[in-house]
Amino acid sequence: MNKQRGSSSIFFILVILLISILIVGSAFYFKKVKEDTKVNILKQTNASQSSKNINITDDNSAFRSTRTQYSMVSIEPDYSCEKDDDCEVKNFTSCCGYNPSCANKNTLITHPDVVQKRCQELGVSSTCGFIEVKGCKCIDKKCANF
C-alpha cells in the first residue's frame, strides 16, 4: 500500500509538471504568434503605403541619423560627386516645406506643389527648421553642406 502511495505521488507530480510545461509553452507560443501578427500587420501597412509609389524625405544632411521618411514620393537624391562643381543646393521639399540640402546638380527633386498637396491629402504637416546652407563641397565623393 505504501508503494502505491509513492507511485501515485510520483504520478501526480509528473502530471502537474507536464501541465505546467504545457501552460508555459503555450504562453510563449501565443506571445510569439502575437508578435508575428504585429510584424505582419506592419509589413502589410508598409507594403500598401509603398504601393502608392510616393515617398517624401525630410532630410537634414547635417544629421543623417534624424532622417524621417514618409511613404509618399519615390525619389532618392543623388549625393555623388567628383568635384565641387558637381554639387548644388536643391530644395528637397517635405511636408515641412522648403528643405535645402546639397546634392548632385543632376539629381531629380520633388515638385514642391505636388509634395504639399500629397501631404495635405495624407494629413501630414509639421513645423520644421533646417540648417542654413551657404554652399556645397564635394567631400569624399559626396556632396556636403557648408
Short mmCIF file of C-alpha atoms in Angstrom, two decimals, residues 14-124:
data_model
loop_
_atom_site.label_atom_id
_atom_site.label_comp_id
_atom_site.label_asym_id
_atom_site.label_seq_id
_atom_site.Cartn_x
_atom_site.Cartn_y
_atom_site.Cartn_z
CA LEU A 14 4.63 14.22 -13.13
CA VAL A 15 1.10 15.17 -14.26
CA ILE A 16 1.39 18.57 -12.53
CA LEU A 17 4.84 19.09 -14.08
CA LEU A 18 3.53 18.18 -17.54
CA ILE A 19 0.58 20.56 -17.19
CA SER A 20 2.94 23.34 -16.06
CA ILE A 21 5.20 22.77 -19.06
CA LEU A 22 2.20 22.88 -21.39
CA ILE A 23 0.94 26.14 -19.85
CA VAL A 24 4.35 27.84 -20.03
CA GLY A 25 4.95 26.56 -23.56
CA SER A 26 1.53 27.79 -24.68
CA ALA A 27 2.20 31.22 -23.19
CA PHE A 28 5.46 31.53 -25.15
CA TYR A 29 3.78 30.26 -28.32
CA PHE A 30 0.89 32.73 -28.12
CA LYS A 31 3.28 35.59 -27.31
CA LYS A 32 5.31 34.70 -30.44
CA VAL A 33 2.15 34.47 -32.58
CA LYS A 34 1.03 37.87 -31.28
CA GLU A 35 4.44 39.43 -32.11
CA ASP A 36 4.47 37.83 -35.58
CA THR A 37 0.96 39.14 -36.22
CA LYS A 38 2.07 42.68 -35.31
CA VAL A 39 5.08 42.39 -37.64
CA ASN A 40 2.90 41.10 -40.48
CA ILE A 41 0.40 43.92 -39.98
CA LEU A 42 3.25 46.47 -40.09
CA LYS A 43 4.68 44.83 -43.22
CA GLN A 44 1.26 44.89 -44.89
CA THR A 45 0.77 48.53 -43.90
CA ASN A 46 4.21 49.48 -45.25
CA ALA A 47 3.60 47.49 -48.42
CA SER A 48 0.25 49.16 -49.04
CA GLN A 49 1.76 52.59 -48.41
CA SER A 50 4.73 51.96 -50.68
CA SER A 51 2.40 50.78 -53.43
CA LYS A 52 1.26 54.40 -53.68
CA ASN A 53 4.78 54.95 -55.08
CA ILE A 54 5.20 58.22 -53.30
CA ASN A 55 7.94 58.85 -50.78
CA ILE A 56 8.79 62.23 -49.27
CA THR A 57 12.08 62.52 -47.45
CA ASP A 58 12.55 65.04 -44.67
CA ASP A 59 16.32 65.01 -44.64
CA ASN A 60 18.78 67.24 -42.84
CA SER A 61 22.14 66.26 -44.27
CA ALA A 62 24.00 67.51 -41.21
CA PHE A 63 22.06 64.99 -39.12
CA ARG A 64 21.61 61.96 -41.39
CA SER A 65 20.56 59.82 -38.42
CA THR A 66 17.45 62.01 -37.94
CA ARG A 67 16.16 61.30 -41.43
CA THR A 68 12.41 60.80 -41.50
CA GLN A 69 10.70 59.13 -44.38
CA TYR A 70 7.04 59.41 -45.27
CA SER A 71 5.64 56.91 -47.76
CA MET A 72 4.69 59.32 -50.48
CA VAL A 73 7.12 60.15 -53.34
CA SER A 74 9.73 57.74 -54.62
CA ILE A 75 12.79 59.87 -55.40
CA GLU A 76 16.16 59.10 -53.83
CA PRO A 77 18.59 62.04 -54.05
CA ASP A 78 21.98 61.54 -55.70
CA TYR A 79 24.74 62.91 -53.46
CA SER A 80 27.66 61.58 -55.55
CA CYS A 81 30.32 63.92 -56.92
CA GLU A 82 33.84 64.08 -58.30
CA LYS A 83 34.42 67.81 -57.75
CA ASP A 84 32.75 70.77 -56.02
CA ASP A 85 31.10 71.88 -59.29
CA ASP A 86 29.09 68.63 -59.35
CA CYS A 87 27.15 69.80 -56.26
CA GLU A 88 24.47 72.44 -55.78
CA VAL A 89 21.80 73.40 -53.24
CA LYS A 90 18.49 71.70 -54.01
CA ASN A 91 15.08 72.15 -52.41
CA PHE A 92 14.02 68.71 -51.21
CA THR A 93 10.53 69.84 -50.30
CA SER A 94 8.98 67.89 -47.45
CA CYS A 95 5.72 68.20 -45.54
CA CYS A 96 7.53 70.94 -43.62
CA GLY A 97 8.01 72.95 -46.80
CA TYR A 98 11.36 74.28 -48.02
CA ASN A 99 14.18 71.87 -47.17
CA PRO A 100 17.56 72.84 -48.68
CA SER A 101 20.41 70.37 -48.99
CA CYS A 102 23.42 69.83 -51.23
CA ALA A 103 23.13 67.13 -53.85
CA ASN A 104 24.43 66.28 -57.29
CA LYS A 105 23.39 69.05 -59.70
CA ASN A 106 21.66 66.48 -61.94
CA THR A 107 19.61 64.83 -59.19
CA LEU A 108 15.84 64.85 -59.56
CA ILE A 109 13.87 66.69 -56.91
CA THR A 110 10.24 66.55 -55.92
CA HIS A 111 7.90 69.23 -57.24
CA PRO A 112 7.01 71.40 -54.20
CA ASP A 113 3.32 71.85 -55.13
CA VAL A 114 2.81 68.11 -55.63
CA VAL A 115 4.52 67.30 -52.33
CA GLN A 116 2.47 69.83 -50.36
CA LYS A 117 -0.78 68.62 -51.96
CA ARG A 118 0.06 65.00 -51.11
CA CYS A 119 0.95 65.97 -47.53
CA GLN A 120 -2.44 67.65 -47.18
CA GLU A 121 -4.21 64.58 -48.61
CA LEU A 122 -2.48 62.35 -46.06
CA GLY A 123 -2.98 64.81 -43.22
CA VAL A 124 0.77 65.11 -42.62
#
